[in-house]
Coordinates of C-alpha atoms in Angstrom, one line a residue:
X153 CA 110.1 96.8 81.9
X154 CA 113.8 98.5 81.5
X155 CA 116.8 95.7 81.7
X156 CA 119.0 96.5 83.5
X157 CA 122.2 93.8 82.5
X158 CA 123.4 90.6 83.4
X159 CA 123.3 89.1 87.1
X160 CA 126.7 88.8 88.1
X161 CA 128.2 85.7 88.9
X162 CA 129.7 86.8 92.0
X163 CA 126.7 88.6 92.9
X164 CA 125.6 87.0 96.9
X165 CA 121.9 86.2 95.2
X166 CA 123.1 84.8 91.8
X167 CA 123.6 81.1 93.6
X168 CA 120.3 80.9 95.9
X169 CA 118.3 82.4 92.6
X170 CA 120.1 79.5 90.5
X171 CA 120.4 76.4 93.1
X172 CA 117.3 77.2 95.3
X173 CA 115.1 78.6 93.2
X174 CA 115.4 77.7 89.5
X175 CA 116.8 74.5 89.8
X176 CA 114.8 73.2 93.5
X177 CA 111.4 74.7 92.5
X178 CA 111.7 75.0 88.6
X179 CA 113.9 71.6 88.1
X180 CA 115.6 74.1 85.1
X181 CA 119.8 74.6 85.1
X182 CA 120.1 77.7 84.3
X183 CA 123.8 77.2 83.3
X184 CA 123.9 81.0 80.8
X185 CA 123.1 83.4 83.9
X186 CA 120.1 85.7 84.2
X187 CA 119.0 89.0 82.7
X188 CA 117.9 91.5 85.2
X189 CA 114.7 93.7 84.5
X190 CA 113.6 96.6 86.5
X191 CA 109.4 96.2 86.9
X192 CA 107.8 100.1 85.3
X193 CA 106.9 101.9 88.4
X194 CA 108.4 99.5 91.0
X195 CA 111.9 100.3 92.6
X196 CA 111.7 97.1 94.7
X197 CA 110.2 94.4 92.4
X198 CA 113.0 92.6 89.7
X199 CA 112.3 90.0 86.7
X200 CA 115.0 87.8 86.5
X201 CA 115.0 85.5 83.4
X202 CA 117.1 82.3 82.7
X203 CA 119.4 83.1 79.5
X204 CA 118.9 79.6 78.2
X205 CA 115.2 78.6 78.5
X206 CA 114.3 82.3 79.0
X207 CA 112.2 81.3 82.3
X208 CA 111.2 84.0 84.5
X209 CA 110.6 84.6 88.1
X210 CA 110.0 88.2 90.2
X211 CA 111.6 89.2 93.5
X212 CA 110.0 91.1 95.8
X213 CA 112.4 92.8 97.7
X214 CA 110.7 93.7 101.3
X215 CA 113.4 95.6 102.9
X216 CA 112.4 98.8 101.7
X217 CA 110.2 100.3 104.1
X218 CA 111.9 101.7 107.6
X219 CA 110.6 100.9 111.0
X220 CA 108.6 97.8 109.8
X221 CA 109.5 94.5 110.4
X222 CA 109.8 93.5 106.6
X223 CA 111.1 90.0 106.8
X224 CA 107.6 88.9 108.8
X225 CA 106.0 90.8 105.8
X226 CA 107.8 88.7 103.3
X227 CA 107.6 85.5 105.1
X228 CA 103.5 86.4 105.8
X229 CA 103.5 86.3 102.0
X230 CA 105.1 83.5 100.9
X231 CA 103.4 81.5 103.5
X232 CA 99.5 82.6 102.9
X233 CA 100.5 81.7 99.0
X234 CA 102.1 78.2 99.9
X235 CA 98.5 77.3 101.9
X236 CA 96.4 79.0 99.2
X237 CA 98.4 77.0 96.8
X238 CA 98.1 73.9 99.3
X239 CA 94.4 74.8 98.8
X240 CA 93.8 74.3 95.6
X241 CA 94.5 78.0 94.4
X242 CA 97.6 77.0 93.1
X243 CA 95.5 75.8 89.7
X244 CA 92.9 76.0 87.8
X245 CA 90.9 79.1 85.6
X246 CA 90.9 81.4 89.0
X247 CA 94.2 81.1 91.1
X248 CA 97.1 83.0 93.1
X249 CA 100.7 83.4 91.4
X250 CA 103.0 80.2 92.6
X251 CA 105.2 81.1 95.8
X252 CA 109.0 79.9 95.0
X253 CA 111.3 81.0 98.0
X254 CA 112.0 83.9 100.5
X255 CA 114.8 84.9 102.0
X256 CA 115.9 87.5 104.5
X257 CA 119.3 87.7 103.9
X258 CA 118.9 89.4 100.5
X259 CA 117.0 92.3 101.8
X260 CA 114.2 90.1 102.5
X261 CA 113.2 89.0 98.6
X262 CA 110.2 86.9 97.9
X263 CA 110.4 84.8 94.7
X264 CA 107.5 84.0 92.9
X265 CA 106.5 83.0 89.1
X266 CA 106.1 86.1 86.5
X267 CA 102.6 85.8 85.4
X268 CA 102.2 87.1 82.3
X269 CA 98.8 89.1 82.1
X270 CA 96.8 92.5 81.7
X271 CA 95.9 93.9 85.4
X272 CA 92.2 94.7 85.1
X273 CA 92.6 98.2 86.0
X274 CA 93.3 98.2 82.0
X275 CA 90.2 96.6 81.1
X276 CA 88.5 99.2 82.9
X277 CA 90.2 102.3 81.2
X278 CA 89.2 101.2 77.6
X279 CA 85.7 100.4 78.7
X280 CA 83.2 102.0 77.3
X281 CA 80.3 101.5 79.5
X282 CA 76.9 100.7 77.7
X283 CA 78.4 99.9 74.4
X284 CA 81.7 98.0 74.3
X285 CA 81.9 96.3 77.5
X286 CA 81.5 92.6 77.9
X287 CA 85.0 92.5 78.4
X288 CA 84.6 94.2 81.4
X289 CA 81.6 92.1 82.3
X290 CA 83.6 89.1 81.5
X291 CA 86.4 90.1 84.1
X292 CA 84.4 91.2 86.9
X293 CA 82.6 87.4 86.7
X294 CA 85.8 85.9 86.6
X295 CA 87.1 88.1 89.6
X296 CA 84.1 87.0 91.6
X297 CA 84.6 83.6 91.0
X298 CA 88.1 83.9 92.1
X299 CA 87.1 85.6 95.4
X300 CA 84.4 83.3 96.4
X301 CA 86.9 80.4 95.4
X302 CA 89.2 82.4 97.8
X303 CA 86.7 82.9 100.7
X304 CA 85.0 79.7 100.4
X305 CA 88.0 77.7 100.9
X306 CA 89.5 79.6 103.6
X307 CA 86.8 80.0 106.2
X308 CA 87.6 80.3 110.1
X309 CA 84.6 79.5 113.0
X310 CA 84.9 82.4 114.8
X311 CA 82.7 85.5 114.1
X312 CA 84.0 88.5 112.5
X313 CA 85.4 91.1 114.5
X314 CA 84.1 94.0 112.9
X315 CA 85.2 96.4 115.3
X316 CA 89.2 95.3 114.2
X317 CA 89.3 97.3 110.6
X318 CA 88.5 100.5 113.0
X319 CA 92.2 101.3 113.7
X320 CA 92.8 101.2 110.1
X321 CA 89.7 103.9 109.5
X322 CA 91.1 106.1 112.1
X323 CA 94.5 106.2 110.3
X324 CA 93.2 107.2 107.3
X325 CA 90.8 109.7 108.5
X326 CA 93.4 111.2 110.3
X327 CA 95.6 111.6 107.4
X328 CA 92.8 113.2 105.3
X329 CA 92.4 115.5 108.2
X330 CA 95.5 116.8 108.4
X331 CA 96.5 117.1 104.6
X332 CA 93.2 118.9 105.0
X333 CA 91.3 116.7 102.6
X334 CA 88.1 116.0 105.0
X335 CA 87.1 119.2 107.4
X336 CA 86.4 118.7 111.0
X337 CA 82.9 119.0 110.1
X338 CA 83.6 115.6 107.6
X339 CA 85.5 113.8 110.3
X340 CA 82.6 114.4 113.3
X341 CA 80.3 113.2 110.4
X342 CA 82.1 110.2 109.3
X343 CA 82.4 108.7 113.2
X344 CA 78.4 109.4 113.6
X345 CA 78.0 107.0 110.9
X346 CA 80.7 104.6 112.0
X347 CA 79.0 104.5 115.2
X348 CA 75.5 103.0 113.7
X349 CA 77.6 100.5 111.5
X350 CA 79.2 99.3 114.9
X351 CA 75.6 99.0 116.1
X352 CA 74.3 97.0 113.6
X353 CA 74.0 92.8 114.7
X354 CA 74.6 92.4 110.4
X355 CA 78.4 93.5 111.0
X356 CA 79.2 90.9 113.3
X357 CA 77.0 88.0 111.7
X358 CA 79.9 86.1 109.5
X359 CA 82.3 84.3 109.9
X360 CA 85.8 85.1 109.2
X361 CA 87.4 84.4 106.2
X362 CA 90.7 85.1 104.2
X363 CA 91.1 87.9 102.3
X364 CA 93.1 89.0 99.7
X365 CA 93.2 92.4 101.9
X366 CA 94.7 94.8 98.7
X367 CA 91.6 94.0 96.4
X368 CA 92.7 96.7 93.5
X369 CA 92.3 95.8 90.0
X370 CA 96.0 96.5 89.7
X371 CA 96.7 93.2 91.5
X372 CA 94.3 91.1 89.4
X373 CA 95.7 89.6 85.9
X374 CA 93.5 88.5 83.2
X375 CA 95.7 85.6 81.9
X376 CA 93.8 84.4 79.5
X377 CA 89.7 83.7 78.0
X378 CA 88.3 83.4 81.9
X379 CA 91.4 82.9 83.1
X380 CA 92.9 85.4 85.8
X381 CA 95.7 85.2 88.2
X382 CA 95.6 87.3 91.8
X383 CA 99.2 88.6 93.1
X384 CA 100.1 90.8 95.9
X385 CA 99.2 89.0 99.1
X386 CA 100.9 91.0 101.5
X387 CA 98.1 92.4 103.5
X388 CA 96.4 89.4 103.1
X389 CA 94.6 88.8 106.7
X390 CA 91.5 87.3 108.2
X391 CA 88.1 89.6 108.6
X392 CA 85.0 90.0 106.6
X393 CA 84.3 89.0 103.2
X394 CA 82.4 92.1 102.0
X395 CA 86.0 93.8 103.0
X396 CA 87.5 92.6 99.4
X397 CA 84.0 92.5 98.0
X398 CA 83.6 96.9 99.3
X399 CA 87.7 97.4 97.8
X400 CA 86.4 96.4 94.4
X401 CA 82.9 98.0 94.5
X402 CA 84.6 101.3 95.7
X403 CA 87.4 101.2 93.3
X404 CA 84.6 100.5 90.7
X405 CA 83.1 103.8 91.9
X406 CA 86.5 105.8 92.2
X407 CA 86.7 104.6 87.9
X408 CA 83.4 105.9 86.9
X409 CA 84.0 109.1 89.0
X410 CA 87.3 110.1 87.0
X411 CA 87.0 108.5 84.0
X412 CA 83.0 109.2 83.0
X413 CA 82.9 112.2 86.0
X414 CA 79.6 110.1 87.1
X415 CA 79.8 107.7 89.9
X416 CA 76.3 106.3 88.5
X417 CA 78.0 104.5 85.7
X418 CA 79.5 101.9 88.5
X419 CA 76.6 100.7 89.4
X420 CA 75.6 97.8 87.2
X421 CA 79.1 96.6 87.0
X422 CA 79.0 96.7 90.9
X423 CA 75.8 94.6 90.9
X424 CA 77.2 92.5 88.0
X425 CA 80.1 91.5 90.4
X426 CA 78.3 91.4 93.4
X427 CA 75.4 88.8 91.7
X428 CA 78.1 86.6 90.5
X429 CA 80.0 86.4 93.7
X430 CA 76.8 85.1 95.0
X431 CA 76.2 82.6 92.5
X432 CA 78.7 80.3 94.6
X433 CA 76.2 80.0 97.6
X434 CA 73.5 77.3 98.0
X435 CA 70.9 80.7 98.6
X436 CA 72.2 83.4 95.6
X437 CA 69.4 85.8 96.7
X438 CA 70.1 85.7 100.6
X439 CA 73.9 85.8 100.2
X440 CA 73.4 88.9 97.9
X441 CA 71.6 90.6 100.4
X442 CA 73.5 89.8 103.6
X443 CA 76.5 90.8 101.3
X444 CA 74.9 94.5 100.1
X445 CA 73.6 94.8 103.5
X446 CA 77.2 95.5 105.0
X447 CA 79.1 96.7 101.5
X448 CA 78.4 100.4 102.2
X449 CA 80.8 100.6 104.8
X450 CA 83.5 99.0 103.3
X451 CA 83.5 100.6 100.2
X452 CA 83.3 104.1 101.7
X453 CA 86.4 102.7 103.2
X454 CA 88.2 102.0 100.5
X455 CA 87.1 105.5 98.8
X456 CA 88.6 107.5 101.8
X457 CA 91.6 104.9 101.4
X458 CA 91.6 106.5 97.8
X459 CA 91.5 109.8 98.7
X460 CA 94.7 110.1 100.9
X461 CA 96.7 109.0 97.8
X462 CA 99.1 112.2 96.8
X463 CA 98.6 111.6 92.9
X464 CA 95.4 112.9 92.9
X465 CA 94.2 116.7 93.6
X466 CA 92.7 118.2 96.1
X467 CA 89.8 118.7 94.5
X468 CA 89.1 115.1 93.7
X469 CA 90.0 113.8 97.2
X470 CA 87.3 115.8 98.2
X471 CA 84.8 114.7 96.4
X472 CA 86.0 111.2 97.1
X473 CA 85.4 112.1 101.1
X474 CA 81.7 113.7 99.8
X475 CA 80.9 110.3 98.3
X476 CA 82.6 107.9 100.8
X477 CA 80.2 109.9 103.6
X478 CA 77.1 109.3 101.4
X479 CA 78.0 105.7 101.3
X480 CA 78.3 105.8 104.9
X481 CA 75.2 107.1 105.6
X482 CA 72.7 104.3 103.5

């Protein structure tokens, strides 16, 4: 974090962020101001913290992204946290940071609770796998249990529409294409394969739950001895459990691949996760294998989702298209 000064008194947000937030939701007075904090490698998320019980809280600011419509994003947010939280999610081991306000006419800013925690993309760097890792074991249970919690408690009766995430694969194929990480001879390849996942009854053979819809370990906090907290619920939506479930497996793979150069090593701690997340079902065995039955494609997703990203090389992105087609084609 990098502070940044004082909120001014006469600033427009200082009284919403005092009446509204800290003293309606947080029942604090936060009569000596607030310190400002700039979030490392965010330009749009602040911690403010009260100068006299040192309470803090984030804001989200939404309106940073041009031709979207960012005060539906930041209202979808804060309202899929208020039911999660209306859910039970609120509490507990395994839960979602606590919603405190939005407001769209300070560039759209969600409020929620700072959560003080280690993201688990952390966990994973100083793993070593084989040796010192039950602390990586130890997450990916908790993580589970969290998602089930998630899924289970949020289910819809209609069917998933497998066919919906389709637009989403065609955007990032396309992008790959043209940065000309995937060849034309990748991209034919890549909708052959899509084509016999569409055919298969399995896809369809759910029903629809909420998802967390940005599974990354970045947005996972390890809070405590089994305790984790989930943030980031702006793309949460409705779809197919093995969506989150194929986001962690993949970024599981996209870890092993540059940290250990050997996609293998993912494996058991994809099974590990995948085995407790099915540990919250009457049938463990049938629910592990309806689950790894339609994994593949979403994970291969998520690895081509990977790939686009302009921080890594060439080079890697392409073996990241390799892989996500291999996963494709199980």
């Amino acid at each position: 974090m990098h502070y940044l000064g004082h909120l001014q008194r006469n600033d427009p947000l200082y009284d919403y962020l005092y009446h509204q937030i800290f003293v309606a939701e947080l029942g604090i007075e936060p009569s000596k101001g607030f310190r400002v904090f700039a979030l490392n490698g965010s330009n749009a998320v602040y911690l403010y913290e009260d100068r006299r019980y040192r309470r803090r809280v984030l804001g989200k600011f939404f309106e940073r992204h041009h031709g979207h419509d960012n005060a539906a994003a930041a209202q979808h947010e804060f309202q899929v946290l208020s039911l999660l939280h209306g859910n039970g999610l609120g509490h507990g081991q395994h839960r979602v940071v606590q919603p405190l306000g939005v407001n769209p006419a300070f560039a759209d800013v969600l409020f929620e609770c700072y959560v003080l925690g280690e993201p688990l993309h952390r966990i994973w760097a100083r793993t070593h796998p084989g040796q010192d890792d039950q602390e990586m074991y130890h997450s990916l249970s908790d993580l589970a249990y969290f998602l089930a919690r998630l899924h289970n408690h949020n289910v819809r009766g209609d069917a998933v529409r497998f066919r919906e995430v389709f637009p989403y694969f065609d955007k990032i194929v396309a992008r790959l294409w043209r940065r000309g990480r995937a060849k034309q001879s990748e991209v034919d390849r890549l909708y052959v394969l899509r084509q016999r996942w569409a055919d298969d009854p399995a896809m369809y053979a759910d029903h629809c739950v909420r998802l967390h819809g940005d599974a990354t370990p970045a947005n996972f906090l390890v809070t405590g001895h089994h305790q984790l907290t989930a943030i980031d619920f702006e793309r949460s939506h409705f779809g197919d459990r093995a969506y989150d479930l194929g986001m962690i497996a993949g970024e599981l793979k996209h870890w092993a691949l540059r940290q250990h150069n050997d996609g293998g090593v993912a494996e058991n701690y994809i099974g590990h996760f995948l085995w407790e997340y099915s540990r919250h079902f009457p049938e463990q065995p049938a629910a592990f294998r309806a689950i790894t039955q339609r994994l593949p494609f979403y994970m291969s997703l998520t690895l081509l989702r990977i790939a686009r990203n302009s921080y890594l090389g060439d080079h890697t992105a392409h073996i990241l298209v390799h892989e996500a087609i291999a996963c494709l084609g199980r």
